[in-house]
XYZ file of C-alpha atoms in Angstrom:
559
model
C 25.253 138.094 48.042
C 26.069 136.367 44.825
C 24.329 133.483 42.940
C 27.437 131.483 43.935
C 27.458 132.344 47.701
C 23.956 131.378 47.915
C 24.865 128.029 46.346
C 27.775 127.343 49.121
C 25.561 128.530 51.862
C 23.179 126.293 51.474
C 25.345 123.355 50.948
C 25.652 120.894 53.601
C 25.163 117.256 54.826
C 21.624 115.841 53.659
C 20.244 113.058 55.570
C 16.676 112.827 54.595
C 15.997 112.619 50.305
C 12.882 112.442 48.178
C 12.476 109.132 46.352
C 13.039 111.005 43.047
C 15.798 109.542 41.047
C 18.901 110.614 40.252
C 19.155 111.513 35.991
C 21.702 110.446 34.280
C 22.349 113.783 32.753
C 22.559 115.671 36.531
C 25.174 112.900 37.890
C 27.206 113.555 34.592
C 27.376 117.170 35.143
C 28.256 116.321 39.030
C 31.191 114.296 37.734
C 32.325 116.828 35.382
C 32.571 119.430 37.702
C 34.602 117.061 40.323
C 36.942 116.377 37.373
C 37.488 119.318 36.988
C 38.998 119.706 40.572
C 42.315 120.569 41.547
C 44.663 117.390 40.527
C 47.944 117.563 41.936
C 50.657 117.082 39.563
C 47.547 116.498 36.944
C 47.772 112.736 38.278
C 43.706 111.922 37.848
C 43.923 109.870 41.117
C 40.417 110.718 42.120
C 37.970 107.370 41.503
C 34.531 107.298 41.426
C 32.121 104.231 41.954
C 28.372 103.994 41.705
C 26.449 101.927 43.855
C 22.270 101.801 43.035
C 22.359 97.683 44.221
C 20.237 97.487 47.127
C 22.052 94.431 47.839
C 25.648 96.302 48.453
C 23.622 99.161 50.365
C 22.124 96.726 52.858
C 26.020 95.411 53.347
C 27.056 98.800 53.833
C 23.841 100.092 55.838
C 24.848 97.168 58.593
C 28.583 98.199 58.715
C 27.937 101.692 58.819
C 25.583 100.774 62.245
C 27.955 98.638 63.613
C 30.402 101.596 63.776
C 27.692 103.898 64.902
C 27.168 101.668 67.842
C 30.690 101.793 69.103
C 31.158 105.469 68.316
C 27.678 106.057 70.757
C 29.923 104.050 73.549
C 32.523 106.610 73.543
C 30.926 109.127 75.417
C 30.595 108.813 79.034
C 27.910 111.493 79.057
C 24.085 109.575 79.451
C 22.039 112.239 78.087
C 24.517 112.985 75.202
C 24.424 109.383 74.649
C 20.899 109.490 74.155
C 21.207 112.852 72.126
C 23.869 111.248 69.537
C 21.378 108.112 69.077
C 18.543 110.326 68.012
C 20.689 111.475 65.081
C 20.215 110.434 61.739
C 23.513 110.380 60.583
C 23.306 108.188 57.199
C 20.872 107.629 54.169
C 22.593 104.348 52.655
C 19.532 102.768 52.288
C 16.834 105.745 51.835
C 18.861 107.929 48.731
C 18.408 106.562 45.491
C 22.031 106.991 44.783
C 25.053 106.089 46.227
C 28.489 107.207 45.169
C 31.965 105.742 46.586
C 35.009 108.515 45.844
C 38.534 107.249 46.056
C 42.367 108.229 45.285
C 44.071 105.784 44.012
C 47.450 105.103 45.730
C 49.288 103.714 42.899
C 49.654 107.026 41.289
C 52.752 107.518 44.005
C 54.734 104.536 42.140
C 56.306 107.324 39.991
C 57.544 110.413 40.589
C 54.719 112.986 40.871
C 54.811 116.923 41.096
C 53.357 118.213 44.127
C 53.553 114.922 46.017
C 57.215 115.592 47.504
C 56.007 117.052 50.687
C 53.198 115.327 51.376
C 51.876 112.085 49.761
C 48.353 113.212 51.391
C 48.358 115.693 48.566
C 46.208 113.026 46.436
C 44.026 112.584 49.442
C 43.306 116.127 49.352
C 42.566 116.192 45.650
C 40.008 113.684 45.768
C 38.262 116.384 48.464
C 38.287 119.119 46.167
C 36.342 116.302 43.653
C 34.241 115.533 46.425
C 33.321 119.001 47.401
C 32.932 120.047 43.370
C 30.496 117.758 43.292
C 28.343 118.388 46.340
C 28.278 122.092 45.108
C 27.092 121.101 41.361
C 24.404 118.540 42.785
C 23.299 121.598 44.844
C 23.048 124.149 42.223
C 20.634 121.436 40.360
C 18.230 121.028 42.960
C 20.001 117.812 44.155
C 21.980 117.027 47.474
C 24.768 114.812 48.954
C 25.539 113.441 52.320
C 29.328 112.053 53.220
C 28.872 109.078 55.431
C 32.602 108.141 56.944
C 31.482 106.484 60.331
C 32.671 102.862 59.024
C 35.270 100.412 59.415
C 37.432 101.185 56.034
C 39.098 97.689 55.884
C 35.276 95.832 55.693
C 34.066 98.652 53.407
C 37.093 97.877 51.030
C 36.173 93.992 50.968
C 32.684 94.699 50.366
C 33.453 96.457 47.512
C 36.134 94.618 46.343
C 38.466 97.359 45.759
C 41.720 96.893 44.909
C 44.510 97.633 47.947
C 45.414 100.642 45.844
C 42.453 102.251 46.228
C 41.380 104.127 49.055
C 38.100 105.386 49.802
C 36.895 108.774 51.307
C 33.658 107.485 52.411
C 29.973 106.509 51.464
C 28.215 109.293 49.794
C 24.017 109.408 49.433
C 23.266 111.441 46.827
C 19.334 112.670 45.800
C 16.792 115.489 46.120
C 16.520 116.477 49.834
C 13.472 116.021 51.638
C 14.241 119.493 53.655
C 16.139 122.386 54.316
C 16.875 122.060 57.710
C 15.952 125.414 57.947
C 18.684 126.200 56.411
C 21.331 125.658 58.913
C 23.575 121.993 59.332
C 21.117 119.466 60.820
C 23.678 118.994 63.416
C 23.255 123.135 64.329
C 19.414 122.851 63.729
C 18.992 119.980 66.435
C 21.185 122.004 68.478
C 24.216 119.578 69.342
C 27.283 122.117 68.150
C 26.666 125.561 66.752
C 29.223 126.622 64.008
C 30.864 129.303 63.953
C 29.682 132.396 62.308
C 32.777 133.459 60.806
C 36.171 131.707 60.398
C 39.098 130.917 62.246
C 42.156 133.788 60.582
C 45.185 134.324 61.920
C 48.519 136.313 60.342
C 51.906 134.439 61.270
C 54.137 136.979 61.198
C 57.120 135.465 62.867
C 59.590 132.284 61.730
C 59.544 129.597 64.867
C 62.686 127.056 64.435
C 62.649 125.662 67.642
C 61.925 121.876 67.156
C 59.849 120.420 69.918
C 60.531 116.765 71.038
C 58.089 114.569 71.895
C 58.222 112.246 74.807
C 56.202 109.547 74.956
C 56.710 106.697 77.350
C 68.061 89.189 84.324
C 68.203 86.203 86.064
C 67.834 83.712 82.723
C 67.241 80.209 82.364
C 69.353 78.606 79.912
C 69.225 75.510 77.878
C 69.605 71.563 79.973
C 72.631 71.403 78.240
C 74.817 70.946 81.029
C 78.102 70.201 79.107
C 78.001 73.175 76.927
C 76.672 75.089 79.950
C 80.066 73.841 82.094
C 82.634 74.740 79.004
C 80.779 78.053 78.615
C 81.195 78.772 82.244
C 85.107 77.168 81.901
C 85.418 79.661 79.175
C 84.444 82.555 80.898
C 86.110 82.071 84.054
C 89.284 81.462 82.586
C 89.429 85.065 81.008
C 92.729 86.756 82.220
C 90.125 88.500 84.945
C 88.910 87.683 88.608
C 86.042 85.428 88.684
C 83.008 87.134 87.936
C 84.796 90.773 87.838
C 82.875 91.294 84.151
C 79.474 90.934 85.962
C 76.716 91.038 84.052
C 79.063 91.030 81.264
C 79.565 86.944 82.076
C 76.006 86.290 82.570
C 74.879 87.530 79.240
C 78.016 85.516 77.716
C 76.604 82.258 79.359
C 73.615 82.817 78.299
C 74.152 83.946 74.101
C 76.115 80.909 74.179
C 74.173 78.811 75.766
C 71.041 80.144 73.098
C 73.345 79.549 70.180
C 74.869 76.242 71.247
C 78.035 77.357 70.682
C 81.165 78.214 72.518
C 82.087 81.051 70.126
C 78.616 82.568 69.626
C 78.199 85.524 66.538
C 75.580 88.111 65.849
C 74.046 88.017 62.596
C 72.348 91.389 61.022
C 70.676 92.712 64.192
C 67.594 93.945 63.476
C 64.559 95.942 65.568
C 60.850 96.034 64.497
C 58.914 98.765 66.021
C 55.195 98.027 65.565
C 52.743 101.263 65.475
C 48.983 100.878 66.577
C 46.252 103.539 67.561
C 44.314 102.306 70.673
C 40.571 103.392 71.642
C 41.150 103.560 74.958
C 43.066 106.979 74.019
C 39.653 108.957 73.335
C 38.925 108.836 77.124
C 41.952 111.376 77.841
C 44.015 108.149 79.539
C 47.490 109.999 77.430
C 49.440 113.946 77.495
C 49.476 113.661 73.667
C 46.413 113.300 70.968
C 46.119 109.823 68.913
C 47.346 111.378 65.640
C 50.895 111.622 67.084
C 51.119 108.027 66.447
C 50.800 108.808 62.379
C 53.290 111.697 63.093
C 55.822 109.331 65.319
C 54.909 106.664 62.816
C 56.126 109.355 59.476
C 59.242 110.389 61.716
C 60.344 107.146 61.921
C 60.343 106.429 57.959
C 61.777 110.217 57.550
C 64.408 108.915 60.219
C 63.992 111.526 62.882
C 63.367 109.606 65.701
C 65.704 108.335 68.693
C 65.562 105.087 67.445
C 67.005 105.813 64.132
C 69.595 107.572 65.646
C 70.739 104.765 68.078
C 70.093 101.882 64.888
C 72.058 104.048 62.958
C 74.641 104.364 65.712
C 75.066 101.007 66.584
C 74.645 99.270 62.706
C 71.509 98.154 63.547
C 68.663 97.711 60.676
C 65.436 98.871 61.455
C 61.563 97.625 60.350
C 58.725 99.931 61.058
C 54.929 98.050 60.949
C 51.544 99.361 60.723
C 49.707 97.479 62.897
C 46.741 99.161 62.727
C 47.420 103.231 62.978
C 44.179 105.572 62.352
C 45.721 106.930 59.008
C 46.067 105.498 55.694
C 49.743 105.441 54.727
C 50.712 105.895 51.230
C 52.958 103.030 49.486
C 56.738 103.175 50.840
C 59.052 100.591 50.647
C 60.089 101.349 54.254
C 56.833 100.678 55.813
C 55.396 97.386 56.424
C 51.984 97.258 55.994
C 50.359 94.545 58.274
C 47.158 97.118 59.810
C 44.574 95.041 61.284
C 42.162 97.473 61.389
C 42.076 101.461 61.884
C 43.054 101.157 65.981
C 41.217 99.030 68.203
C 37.915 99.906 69.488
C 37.708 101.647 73.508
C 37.817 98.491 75.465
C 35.784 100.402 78.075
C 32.491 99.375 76.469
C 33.126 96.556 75.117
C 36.277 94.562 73.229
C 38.666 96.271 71.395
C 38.906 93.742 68.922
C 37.013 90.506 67.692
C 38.591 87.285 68.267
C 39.178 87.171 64.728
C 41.189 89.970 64.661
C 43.484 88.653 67.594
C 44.533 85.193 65.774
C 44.637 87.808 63.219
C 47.876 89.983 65.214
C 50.037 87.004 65.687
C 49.675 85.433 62.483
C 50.997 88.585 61.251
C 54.238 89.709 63.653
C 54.993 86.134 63.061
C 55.296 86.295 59.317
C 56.732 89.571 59.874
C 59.604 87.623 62.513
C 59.982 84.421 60.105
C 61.205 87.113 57.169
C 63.498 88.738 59.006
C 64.930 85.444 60.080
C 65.044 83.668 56.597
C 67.822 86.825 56.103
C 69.891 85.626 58.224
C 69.143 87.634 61.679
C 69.471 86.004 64.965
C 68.965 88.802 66.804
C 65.510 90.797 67.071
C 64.731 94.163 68.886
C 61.655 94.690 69.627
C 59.717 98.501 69.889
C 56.408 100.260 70.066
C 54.681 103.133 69.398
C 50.966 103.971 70.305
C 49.221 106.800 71.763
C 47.621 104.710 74.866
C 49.299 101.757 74.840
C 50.356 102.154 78.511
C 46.941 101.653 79.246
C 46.199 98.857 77.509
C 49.264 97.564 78.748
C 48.457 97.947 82.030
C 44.983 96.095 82.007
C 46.689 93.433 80.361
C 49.418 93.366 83.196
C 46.906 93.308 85.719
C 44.770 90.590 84.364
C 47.272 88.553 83.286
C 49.949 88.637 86.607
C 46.482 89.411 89.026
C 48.423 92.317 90.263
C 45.964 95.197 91.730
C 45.852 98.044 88.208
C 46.686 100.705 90.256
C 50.184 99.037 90.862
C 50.428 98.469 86.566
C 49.459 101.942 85.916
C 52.083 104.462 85.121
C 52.332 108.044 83.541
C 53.113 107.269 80.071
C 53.729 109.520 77.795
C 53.958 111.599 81.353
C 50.657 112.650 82.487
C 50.201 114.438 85.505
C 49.415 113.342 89.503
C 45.283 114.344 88.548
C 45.314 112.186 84.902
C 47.021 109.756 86.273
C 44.328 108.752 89.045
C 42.104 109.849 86.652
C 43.436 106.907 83.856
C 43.625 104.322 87.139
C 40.322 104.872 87.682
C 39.262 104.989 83.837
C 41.050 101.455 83.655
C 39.864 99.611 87.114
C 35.799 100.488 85.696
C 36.681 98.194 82.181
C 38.516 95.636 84.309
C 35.405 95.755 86.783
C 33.026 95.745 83.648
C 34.533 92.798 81.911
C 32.225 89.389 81.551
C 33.956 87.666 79.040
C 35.176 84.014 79.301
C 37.735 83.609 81.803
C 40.340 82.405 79.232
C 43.651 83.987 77.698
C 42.476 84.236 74.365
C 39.322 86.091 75.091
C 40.855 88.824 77.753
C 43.484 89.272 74.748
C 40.836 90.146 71.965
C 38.756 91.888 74.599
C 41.696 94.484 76.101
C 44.402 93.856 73.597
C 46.158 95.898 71.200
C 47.206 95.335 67.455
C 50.903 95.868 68.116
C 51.133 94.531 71.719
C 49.426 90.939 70.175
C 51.717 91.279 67.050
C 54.739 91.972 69.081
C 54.120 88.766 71.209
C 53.629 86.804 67.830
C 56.701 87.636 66.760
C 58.050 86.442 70.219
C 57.058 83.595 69.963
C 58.407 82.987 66.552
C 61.579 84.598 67.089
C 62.034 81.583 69.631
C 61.100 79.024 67.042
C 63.877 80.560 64.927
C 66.246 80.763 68.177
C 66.798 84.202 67.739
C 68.176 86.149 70.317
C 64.921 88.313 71.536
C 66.186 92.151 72.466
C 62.485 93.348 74.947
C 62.464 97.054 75.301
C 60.395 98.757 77.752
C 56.967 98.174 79.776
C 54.793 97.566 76.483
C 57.326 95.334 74.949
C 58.049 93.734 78.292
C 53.748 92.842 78.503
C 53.655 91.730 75.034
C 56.989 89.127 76.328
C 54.521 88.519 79.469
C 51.933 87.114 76.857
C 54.194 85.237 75.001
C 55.775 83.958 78.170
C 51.817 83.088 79.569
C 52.198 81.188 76.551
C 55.827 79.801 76.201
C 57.708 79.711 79.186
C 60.442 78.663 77.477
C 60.846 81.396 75.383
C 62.346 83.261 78.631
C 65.872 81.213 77.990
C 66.467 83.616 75.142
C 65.277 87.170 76.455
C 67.077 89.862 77.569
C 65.565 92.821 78.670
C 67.391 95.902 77.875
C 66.475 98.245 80.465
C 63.777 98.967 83.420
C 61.643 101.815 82.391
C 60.400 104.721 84.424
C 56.812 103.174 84.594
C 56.269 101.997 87.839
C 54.691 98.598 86.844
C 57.993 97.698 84.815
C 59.960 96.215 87.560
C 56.685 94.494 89.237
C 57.024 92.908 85.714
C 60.369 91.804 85.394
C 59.971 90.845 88.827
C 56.992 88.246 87.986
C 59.064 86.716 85.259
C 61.987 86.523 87.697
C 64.462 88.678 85.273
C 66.534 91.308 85.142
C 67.279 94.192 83.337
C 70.387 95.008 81.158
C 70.251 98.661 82.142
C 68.300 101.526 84.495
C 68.198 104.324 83.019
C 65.067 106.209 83.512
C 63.777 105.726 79.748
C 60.429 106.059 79.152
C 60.511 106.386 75.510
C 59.986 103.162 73.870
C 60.182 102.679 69.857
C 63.064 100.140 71.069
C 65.254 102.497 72.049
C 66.701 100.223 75.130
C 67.309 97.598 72.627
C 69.376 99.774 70.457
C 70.900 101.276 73.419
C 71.771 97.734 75.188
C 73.009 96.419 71.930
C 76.345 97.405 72.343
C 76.858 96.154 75.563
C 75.548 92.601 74.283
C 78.354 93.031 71.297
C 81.015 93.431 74.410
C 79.544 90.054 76.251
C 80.200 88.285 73.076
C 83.608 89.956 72.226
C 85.173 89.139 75.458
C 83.800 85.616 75.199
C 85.637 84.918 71.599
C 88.917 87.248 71.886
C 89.755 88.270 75.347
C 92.836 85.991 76.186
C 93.004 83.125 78.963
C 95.364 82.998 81.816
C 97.080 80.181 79.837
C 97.034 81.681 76.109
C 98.224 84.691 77.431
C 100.516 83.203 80.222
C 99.267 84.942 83.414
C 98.733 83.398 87.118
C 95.581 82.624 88.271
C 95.013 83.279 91.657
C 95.616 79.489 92.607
């Protein structure tokens, strides 16, 4: 075995340093050998920052355990529990060095070789860095631990770091206190053993097949009773039967009745579909891992997705948010960037977000509403997508409407009969375990999630704006349920687009006394029954201003 094996061997995570400190000459040589790292497209996006203020480690020693606290929660296992606390899993305060390593984002603003297929190719490069380094600092005698349990967004503040710059993690650096007999501490204290040799596999064959993934009114109008009566004038006297357009007339009455008008117009349509990771999903509540909301999230700005098909269809624009997905984006001009947080914490432990956080949501979809209104738009969509949202849905269903949460629990993204009781059950225990304040506000923060609360923001502002509001789905229809627990007015200018296959969704619409638009089985959401209603909203309104009268167009009425 070679000088240079040995070396990679016996590199690994160091918890536990000597109080030696670090030269200057041995962290130059560190940084030298990450600079001279792979650098895609020779962009230099890797940053380094050195932290040796006892001050800043303190701050980032207390963020690092309030993380470690809710990651201990998400095991339902006691004794593994118990194992996971006994780990030391961080030296912040004990190493005599700390080292931040970033990319910097900003590098993306011009064109950049390599970057064309993946943006996360900077990302990568600042691993390579990171890993250059950890392999110089061992061939000195030295040793470096990568601390990444922390929530990213704080850690940024703390260090003031420009919104450009993204992080990798914490890293202790110093001489280690032991070898850990020469095995990962994790292997030594026997909680995973690694594998002896590595995963290899020859693809020999070219797959094309693309697989698709599947995720899961009565109205009140306005006490205008004039406009109201000429509205109704209007429709009857289409050259038509009375009522023969169905639901047709009642969406007529009602558009006009929103825009005050007796020959109402759409202006620039538009759906926002608001992306958000949930922490309810690591308890196995969904059919599909969390990262598929980062890959339905990158679909949707590549335009693969249903709902770019139907927008595009129908000449609908489209707005895609970050709410608060478990993935740092890179810069595009597409995505709107208004992340809370990295996904909400698992609200089976405790809340899933501070009540910060949730004034936080609806400040946001409201700015994000009051934009797309200042355009011009009087008509909003609204869409999801979140890899257990249907839970969190659900709970917030159940506690908000004090229907039982077996009746508001539904397959999602289409688990099976065994998940499904299993995600009821899951669900009833952080209902059962809740003893917050018996308020709106603090079930919200407590169960909520980023893009359900920013969803219900906008809502609520798309009513200030009297903008015709387009409700998808189940999730879309719960965040209207908040709004509504809120508003009750802002029912006059809903209309829900369709009744989803989730069970709960017509106990819903049925609570809020309304009616669907159509039935078709979806389960999808990302606004597709918004998009796919749209047209038949454009008909209500088209046979309201140009379909003839019996008079214009000189036919008998029945009298």
């Amino acid at each position: 075995m070679s000088y240079l094996d040995d070396i990679m061997k016996s590199r690994r995570d160091t918890r536990h340093f000597l109080n030696d400190a670090v030269s200057d000459s041995v962290l130059e040589k560190a940084l030298q050998a990450g600079h001279w790292a792979p650098s895609v497209g020779l962009t230099n996006a890797t940053k380094y920052y050195i932290i040796k203020s006892g001050e800043i480690k303190k701050a980032i020693k207390k963020l690092f355990s309030e993380y470690d606290e809710k990651a201990a929660n998400q095991t339902e296992n006691a004794s593994q529990k118990e194992q996971y606390q006994s780990l030391k899993l961080e030296a912040i305060e004990e190493a005599p060095l700390g080292m931040v390593i970033c990319y910097d984002r900003s590098v993306l603003n011009n064109f950049t070789i390599g970057t064309v297929g993946s943006n996360e190719a900077i990302k990568f490069s600042a691993v390579c860095a990171a890993q250059n380094i950890w392999l110089s600092l061992t061939e000195q005698g030295y040793s470096m631990g990568w601390v990444s349990i922390l929530n990213y967004y704080q850690f940024k503040k703390i260090l003031n770091l420009p919104e450009h710059i993204e992080p990798l993690g914490y890293f202790c650096i110093g001489k280690p206190a032991t070898n850990y007999d020469n095995q990962p501490m994790l292997q030594q204290l026997h909680w995973k053993q690694k594998e002896e040799h590595p995963f290899v596999q020859e693809i020999t064959e070219i797959h094309l097949d693309i697989v698709e993934i599947h995720h899961e009114s009565s109205v009140k109008v306005l006490d205008n009773k004039t406009l109201q009566s000429e509205l109704q004038f209007k429709i009857d006297n289409k050259t038509k039967p009375t009522g023969a357009l169905g639901v047709l007339e009642t969406l007529a009455l009602q558009i006009g009745t929103v825009f005050q008008t007796l020959t109402p117009k759409i202006n620039q349509p538009n759906i926002v579909v608001f992306a958000a990771d949930h922490g309810i999903a690591v308890h196995g509540v969904s059919a599909y891992p969390q990262d598929v909301t980062r890959q339905m999230v990158t679909n949707f700005l590549e335009e693969g997705a249903a709902i770019n098909v139907f927008c595009k269809q129908n000449n609908i624009d489209l707005s895609i948010v970050n709410a608060g997905v478990n993935y740092d984006f890179p810069p595009n001009a597409k995505l709107i960037d208004a992340s809370i947080d990295k996904g909400t914490q698992s609200f089976l432990h405790g809340p899933a977000m501070t009540r910060s956080q949730m004034e936080l949501c609806f400040e946001k979809g409201s700015e994000i509403v009051a934009e797309i209104a200042s355009k011009g738009s009087n008509c909003i969509g609204f869409g999801e997508m979140g890899i257990g949202n249907t839970s969190t849905a659900s709970v917030l269903m159940s506690i908000i409407t004090g229907i039982p949460i077996e009746e508001c629990v539904g397959k999602g993204t289409g688990v099976n009969a065994e998940k499904l009781k299993f995600k009821s059950d899951i669900l009833r225990k952080a209902i059962e375990t809740y003893s917050g304040e018996d308020n709106l506000e603090d079930k919200l923060a407590y169960f909520g999630g980023f893009e359900i609360l920013q969803m219900a923001g906008g809502m609520l502002e798309a009513f200030e704006n009297n903008m015709l509001i387009l409700v998808d789905g189940f999730i879309c229809s719960v965040a209207f349920l908040i709004a509504y627990t809120k508003n009750p007015s802002i029912i006059r200018n809903a209309i829900f687009s369709h009744q989803s296959a989730e069970q709960a969704h017509g106990l819903l619409l049925n609570y809020m006394n309304a009616k669907a638009v159509l039935q078709l089985d979806l389960r999808l959401g990302e606004g597709t029954g918004c998009a796919i209603a749209f047209p038949i909203i454009q008909s209500a309104v088209a046979f309201l201003n140009e379909m003839a009268s019996f008079d214009s167009a000189g036919v008998s009425n029945k009298e």
